[in-house]
Short mmCIF file of C-alpha atoms in Angstrom, two decimals:
data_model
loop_
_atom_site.label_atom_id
_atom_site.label_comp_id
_atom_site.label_asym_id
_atom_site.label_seq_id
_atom_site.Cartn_x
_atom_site.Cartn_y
_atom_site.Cartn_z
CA UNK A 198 0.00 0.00 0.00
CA UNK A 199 1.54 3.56 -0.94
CA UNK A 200 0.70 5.83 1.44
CA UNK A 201 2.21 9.42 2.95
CA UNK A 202 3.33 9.38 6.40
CA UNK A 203 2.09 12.16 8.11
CA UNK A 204 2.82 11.26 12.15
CA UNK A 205 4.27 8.61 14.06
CA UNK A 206 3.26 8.45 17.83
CA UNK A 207 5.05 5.86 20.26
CA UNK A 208 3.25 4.68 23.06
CA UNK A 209 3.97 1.89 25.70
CA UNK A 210 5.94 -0.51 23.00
CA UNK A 211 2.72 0.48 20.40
CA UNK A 212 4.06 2.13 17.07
CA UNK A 213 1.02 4.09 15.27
CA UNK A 214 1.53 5.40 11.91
CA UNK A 215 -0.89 8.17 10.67
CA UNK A 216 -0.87 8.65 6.75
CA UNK A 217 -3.29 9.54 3.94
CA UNK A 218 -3.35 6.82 1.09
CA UNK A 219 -1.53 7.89 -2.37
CA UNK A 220 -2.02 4.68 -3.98
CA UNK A 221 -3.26 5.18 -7.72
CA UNK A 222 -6.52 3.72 -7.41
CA UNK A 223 -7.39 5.81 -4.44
CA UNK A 224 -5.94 9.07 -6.35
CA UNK A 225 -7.91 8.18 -9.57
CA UNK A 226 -11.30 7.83 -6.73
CA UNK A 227 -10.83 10.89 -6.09
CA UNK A 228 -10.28 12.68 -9.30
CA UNK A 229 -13.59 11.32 -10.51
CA UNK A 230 -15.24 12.14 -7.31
CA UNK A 231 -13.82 15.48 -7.59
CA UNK A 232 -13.03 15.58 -3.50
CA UNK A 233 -9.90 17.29 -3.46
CA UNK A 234 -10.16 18.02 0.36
CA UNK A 235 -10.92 15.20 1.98
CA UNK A 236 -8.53 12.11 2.05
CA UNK A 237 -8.81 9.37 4.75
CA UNK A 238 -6.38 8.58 7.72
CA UNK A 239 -4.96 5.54 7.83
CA UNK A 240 -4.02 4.14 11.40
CA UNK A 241 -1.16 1.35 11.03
CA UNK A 242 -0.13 -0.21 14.60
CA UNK A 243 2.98 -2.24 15.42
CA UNK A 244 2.55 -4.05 18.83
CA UNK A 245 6.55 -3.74 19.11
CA UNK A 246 6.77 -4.92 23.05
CA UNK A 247 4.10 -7.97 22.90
CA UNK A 248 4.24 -8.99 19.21
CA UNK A 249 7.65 -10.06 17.71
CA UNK A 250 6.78 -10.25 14.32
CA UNK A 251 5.49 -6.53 14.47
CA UNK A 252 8.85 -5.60 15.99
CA UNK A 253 10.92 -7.68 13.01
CA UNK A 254 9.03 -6.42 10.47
CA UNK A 255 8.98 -2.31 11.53
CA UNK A 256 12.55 -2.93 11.91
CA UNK A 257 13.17 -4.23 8.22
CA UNK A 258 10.67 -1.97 6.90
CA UNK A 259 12.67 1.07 8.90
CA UNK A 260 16.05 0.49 7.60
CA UNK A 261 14.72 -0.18 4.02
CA UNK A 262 13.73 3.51 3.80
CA UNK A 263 16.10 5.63 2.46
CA UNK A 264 16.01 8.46 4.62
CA UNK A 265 16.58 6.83 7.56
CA UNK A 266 20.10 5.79 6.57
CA UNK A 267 22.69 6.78 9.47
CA UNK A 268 19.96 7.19 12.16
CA UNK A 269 21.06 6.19 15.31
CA UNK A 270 18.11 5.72 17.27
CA UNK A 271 14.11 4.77 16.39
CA UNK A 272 13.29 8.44 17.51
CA UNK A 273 15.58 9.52 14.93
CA UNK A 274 13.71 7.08 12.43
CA UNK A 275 10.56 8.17 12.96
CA UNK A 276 10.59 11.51 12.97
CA UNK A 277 13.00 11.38 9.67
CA UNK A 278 9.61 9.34 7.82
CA UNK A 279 6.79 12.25 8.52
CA UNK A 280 6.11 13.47 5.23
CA UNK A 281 7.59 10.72 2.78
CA UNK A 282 5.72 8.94 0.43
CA UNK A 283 6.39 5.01 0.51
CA UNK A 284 5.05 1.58 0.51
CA UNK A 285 4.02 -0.28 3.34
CA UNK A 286 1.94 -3.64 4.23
CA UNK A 287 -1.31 -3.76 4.85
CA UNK A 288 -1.23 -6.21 7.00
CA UNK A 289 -0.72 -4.06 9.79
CA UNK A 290 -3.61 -1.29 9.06
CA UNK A 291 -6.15 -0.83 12.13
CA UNK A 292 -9.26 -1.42 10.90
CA UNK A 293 -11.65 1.39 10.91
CA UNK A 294 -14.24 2.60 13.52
#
């Protein structure tokens, strides 16, 4: 899923990604619906202190993005991602309310 990061928020071990989705088919939805100013959030949550596979994954996913190359810490990492456009599974997307 393509999507634009727009916050990260790190709470007790639980990663949540907010980002609008820029995949094409969502973009094309929208040109022929005309609604320019209104786009979705998309919550996606990594469980990184109870779930392992969250934590492997977030961690391959983090150092595959270029911008984080020669962060030292996560902090560093996530705060480096607001604003980029990139792909991520959607595996890990809450589902909505």
């Amino acid at each position: 899923m393509t999507i634009e990061i727009e916050e990260v928020t790190v709470k007790d071990g639980i990663v949540r990604i907010t980002a609008l989705n820029c995949s094409e088919e969502n973009l094309q939805k929208l040109e022929r619906l005309r609604d320019d100013c209104y786009q979705k959030e998309l919550q996606f949550v990594f469980d990184t202190r109870n779930n392992k596979s969250d934590c492997i994954y977030l961690t391959y996913w983090l150092h595959h993005q270029k911008v984080t190359a020669g962060c030292k810490t996560y902090g560093e990492a996530f705060y480096r991602i607001r604003g980029t456009v990139t792909t991520i599974s959607g595996k890990y997307l809450e589902p909505a309310a």
